[in-house]
PDB file of C-alpha atoms in Angstrom:
ATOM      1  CA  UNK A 102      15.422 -10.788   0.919  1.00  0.00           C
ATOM      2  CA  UNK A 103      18.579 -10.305  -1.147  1.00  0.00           C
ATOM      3  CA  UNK A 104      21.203  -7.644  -0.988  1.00  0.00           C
ATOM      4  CA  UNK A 105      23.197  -7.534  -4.279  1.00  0.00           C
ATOM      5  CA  UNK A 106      26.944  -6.163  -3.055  1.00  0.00           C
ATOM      6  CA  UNK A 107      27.746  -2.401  -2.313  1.00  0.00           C
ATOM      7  CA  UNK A 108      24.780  -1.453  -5.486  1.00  0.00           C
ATOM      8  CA  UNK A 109      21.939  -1.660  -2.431  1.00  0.00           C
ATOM      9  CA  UNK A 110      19.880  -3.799  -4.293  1.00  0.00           C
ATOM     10  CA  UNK A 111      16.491  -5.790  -2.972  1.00  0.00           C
ATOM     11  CA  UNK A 112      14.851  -7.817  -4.293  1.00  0.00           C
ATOM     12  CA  UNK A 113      12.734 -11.309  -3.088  1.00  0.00           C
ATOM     13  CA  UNK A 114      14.027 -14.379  -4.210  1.00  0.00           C
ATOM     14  CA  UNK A 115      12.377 -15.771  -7.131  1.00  0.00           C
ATOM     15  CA  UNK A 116      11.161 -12.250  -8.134  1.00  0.00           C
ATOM     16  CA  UNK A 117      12.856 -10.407 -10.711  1.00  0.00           C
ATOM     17  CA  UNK A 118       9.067  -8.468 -11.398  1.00  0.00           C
ATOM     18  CA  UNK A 119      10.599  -5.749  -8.735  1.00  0.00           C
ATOM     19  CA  UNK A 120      13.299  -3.906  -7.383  1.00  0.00           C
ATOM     20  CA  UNK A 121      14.353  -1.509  -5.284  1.00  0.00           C
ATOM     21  CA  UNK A 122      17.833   0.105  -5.725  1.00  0.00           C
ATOM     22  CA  UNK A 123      19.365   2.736  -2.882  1.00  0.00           C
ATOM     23  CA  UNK A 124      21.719   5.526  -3.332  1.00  0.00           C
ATOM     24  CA  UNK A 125      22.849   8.036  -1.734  1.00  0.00           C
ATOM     25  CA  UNK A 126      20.988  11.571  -2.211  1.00  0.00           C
ATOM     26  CA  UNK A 127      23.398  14.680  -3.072  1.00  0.00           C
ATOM     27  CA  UNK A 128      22.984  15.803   1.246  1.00  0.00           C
ATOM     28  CA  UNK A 129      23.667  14.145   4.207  1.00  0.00           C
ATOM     29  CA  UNK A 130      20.768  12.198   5.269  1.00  0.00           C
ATOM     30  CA  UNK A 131      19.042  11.783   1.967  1.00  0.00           C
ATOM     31  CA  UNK A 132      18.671   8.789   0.232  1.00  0.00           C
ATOM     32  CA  UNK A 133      17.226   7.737  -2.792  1.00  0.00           C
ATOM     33  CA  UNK A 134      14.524   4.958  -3.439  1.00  0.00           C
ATOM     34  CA  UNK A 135      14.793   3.615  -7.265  1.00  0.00           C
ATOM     35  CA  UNK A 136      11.805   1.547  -7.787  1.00  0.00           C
ATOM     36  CA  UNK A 137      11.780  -0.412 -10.745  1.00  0.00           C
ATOM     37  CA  UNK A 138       9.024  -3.058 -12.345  1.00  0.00           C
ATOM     38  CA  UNK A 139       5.574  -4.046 -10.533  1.00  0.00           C
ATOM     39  CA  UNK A 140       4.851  -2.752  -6.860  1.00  0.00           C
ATOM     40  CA  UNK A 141       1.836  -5.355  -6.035  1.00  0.00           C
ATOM     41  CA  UNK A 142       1.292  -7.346  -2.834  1.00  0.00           C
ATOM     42  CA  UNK A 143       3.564  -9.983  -4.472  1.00  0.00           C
ATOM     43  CA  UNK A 144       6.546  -7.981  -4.242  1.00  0.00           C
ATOM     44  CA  UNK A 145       6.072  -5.276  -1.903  1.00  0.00           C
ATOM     45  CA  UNK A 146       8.303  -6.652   0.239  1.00  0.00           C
ATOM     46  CA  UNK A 147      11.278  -4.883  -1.027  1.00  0.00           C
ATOM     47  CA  UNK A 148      10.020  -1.723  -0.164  1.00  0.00           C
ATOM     48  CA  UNK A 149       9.131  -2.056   2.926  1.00  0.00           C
ATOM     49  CA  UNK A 150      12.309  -3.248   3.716  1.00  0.00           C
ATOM     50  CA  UNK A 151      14.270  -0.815   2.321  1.00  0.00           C
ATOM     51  CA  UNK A 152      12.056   1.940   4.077  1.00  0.00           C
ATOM     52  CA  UNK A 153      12.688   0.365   7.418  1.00  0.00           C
ATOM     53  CA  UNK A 154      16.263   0.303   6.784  1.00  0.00           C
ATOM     54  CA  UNK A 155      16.291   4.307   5.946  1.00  0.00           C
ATOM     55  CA  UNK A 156      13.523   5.347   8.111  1.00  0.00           C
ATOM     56  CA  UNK A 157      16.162   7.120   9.913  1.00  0.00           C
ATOM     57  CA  UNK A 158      17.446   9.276   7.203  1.00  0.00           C
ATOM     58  CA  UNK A 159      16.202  13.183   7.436  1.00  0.00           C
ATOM     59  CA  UNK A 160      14.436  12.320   3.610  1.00  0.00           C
ATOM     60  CA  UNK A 161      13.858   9.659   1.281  1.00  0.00           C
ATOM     61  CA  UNK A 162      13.142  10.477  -2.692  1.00  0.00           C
ATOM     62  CA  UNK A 163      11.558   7.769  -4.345  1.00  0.00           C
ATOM     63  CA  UNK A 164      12.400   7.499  -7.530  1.00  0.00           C
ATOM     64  CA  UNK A 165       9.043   6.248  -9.575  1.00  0.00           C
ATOM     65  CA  UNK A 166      10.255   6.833 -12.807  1.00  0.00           C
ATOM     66  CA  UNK A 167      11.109   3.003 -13.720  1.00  0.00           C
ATOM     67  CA  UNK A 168       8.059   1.959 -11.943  1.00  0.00           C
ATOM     68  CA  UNK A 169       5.061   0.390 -14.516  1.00  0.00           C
ATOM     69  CA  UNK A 170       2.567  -0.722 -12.166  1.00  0.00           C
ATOM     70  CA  UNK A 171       1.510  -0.168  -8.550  1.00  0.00           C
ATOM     71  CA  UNK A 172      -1.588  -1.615  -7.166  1.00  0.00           C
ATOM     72  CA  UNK A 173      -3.418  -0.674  -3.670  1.00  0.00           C
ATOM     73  CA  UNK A 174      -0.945  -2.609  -1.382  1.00  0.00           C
ATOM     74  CA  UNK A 175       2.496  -0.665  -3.363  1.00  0.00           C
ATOM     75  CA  UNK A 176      -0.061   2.749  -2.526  1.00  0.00           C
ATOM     76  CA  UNK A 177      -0.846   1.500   0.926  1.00  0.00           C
ATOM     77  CA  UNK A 178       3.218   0.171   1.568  1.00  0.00           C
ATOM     78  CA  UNK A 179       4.312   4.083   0.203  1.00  0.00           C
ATOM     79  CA  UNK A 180       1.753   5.992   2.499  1.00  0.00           C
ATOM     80  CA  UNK A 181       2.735   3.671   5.722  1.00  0.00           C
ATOM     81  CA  UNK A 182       6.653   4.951   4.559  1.00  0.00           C
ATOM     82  CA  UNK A 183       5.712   8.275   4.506  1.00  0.00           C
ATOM     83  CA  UNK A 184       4.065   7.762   8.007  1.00  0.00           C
ATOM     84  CA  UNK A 185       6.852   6.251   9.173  1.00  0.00           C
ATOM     85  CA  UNK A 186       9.367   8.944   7.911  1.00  0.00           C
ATOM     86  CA  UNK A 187       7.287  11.720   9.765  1.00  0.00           C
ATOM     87  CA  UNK A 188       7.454   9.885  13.139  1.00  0.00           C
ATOM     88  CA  UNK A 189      11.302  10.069  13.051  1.00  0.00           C
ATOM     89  CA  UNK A 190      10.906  13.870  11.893  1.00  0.00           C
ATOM     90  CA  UNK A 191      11.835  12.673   8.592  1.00  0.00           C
ATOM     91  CA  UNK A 192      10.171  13.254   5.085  1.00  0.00           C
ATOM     92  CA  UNK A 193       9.424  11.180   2.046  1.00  0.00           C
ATOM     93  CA  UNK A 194       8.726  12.775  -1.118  1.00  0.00           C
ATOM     94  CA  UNK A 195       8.350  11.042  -4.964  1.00  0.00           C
ATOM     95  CA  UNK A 196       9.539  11.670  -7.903  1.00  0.00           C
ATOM     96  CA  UNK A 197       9.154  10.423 -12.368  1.00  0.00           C
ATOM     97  CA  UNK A 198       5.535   9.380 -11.706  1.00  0.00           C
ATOM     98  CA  UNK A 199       4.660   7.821 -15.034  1.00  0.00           C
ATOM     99  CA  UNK A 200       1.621   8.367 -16.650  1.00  0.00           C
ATOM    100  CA  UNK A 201      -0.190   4.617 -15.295  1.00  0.00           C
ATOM    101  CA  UNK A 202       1.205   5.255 -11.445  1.00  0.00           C
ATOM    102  CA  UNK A 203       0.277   8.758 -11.507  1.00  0.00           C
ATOM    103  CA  UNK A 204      -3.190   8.163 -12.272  1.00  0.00           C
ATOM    104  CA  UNK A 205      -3.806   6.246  -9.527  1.00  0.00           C
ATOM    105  CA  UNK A 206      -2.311   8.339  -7.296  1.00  0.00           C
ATOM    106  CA  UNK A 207      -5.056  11.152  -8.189  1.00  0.00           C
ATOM    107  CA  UNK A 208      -7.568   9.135  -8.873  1.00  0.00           C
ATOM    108  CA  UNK A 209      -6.799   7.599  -5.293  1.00  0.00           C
ATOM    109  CA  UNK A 210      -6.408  11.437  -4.024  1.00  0.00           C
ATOM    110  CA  UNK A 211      -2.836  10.085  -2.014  1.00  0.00           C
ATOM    111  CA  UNK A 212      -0.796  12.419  -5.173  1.00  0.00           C
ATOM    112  CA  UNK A 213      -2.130  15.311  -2.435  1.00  0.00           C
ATOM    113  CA  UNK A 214      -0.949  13.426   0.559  1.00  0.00           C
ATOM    114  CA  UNK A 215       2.897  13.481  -1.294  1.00  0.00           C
ATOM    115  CA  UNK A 216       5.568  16.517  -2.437  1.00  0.00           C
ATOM    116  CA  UNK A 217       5.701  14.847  -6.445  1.00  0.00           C
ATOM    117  CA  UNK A 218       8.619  16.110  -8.390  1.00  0.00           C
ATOM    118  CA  UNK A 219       9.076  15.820 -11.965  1.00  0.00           C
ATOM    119  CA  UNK A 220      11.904  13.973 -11.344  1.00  0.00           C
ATOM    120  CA  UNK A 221      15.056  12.745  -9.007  1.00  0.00           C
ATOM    121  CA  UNK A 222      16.994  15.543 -10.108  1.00  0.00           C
ATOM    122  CA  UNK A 223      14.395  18.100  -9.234  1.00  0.00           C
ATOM    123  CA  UNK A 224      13.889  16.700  -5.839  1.00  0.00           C
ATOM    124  CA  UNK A 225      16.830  17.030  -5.027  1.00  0.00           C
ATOM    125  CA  UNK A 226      17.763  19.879  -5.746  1.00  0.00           C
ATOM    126  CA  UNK A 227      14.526  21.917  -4.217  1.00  0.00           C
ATOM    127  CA  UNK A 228      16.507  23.796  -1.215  1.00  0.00           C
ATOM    128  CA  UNK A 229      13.749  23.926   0.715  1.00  0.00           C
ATOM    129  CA  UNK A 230      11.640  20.711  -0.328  1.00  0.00           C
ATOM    130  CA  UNK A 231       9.501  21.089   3.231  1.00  0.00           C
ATOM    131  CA  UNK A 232       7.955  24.556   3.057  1.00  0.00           C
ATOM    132  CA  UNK A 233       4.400  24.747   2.295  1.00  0.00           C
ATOM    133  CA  UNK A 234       1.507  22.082   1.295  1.00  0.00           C
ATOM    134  CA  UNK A 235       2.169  18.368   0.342  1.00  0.00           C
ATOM    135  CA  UNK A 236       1.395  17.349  -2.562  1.00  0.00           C
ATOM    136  CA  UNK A 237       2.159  20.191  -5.002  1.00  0.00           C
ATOM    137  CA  UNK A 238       4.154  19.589  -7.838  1.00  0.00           C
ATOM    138  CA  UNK A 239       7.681  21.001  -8.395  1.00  0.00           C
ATOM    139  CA  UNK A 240       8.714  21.140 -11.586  1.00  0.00           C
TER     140      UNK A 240
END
């Protein structure tokens, strides 16, 4: 996997179909997931990286909103994150699903399993993004 510099960039060799760009969120312990391209089984990798890397932060957003695609294994790779987030007492919430990735989050019923924002901005700035049921949508 590369690392492009200080930007946080990964992305798998040969594979310019996806990336995943990390910043920093506006608190302590946040951090920020930009997905951008295709989320398949081809290039999932990047993810899951990037995940394990943060698992330890207190909340990851991931940023959907430059995301066109994402098949089972991108679903499967962002429920296993959120999993993994909760066993450190951590959270991971998502935020700019697009009109393709959204649909197959409901269709899929995992939009419930998720705190969706309309986007980054919102997410972050919810002051208490934890209290009450997953999955409904802050806008």
């Amino acid at each position: 996997m590369d690392v492009d510099g200080g930007a946080g960039t990964w992305r798998k060799p040969g594979r310019a179909r996806f990336d995943v760009r990390v910043r920093p969120g506006t608190a302590d312990g946040v951090v920020v997931l930009e997905l951008g391209g295709e989320l398949d089984h081809d290039t999932v990798a990047p993810l899951r990286e990037a995940v394990e890397e943060h698992a330890r932060a207190r909340r990851i957003v991931v940023d959907c909103s430059g995301l066109g695609f994402c098949d089972s294994t991108g679903l499967n790779a962002l429920l296993k994150a959120r999993l993994r987030m909760r066993e450190t007492g951590g959270h991971l919430d998502l935020a700019g699903l697009r009109p393709p990735v959204d649909r197959m989050f409901d269709i899929t019923g995992a939009r419930a399993v998720f705190r969706v924002y309309e986007d980054t901005d919102r997410a972050l700035a919810d002051p208490a993004p934890h209290e009450g049921g997953a999955g409904r949508d802050r806008r």
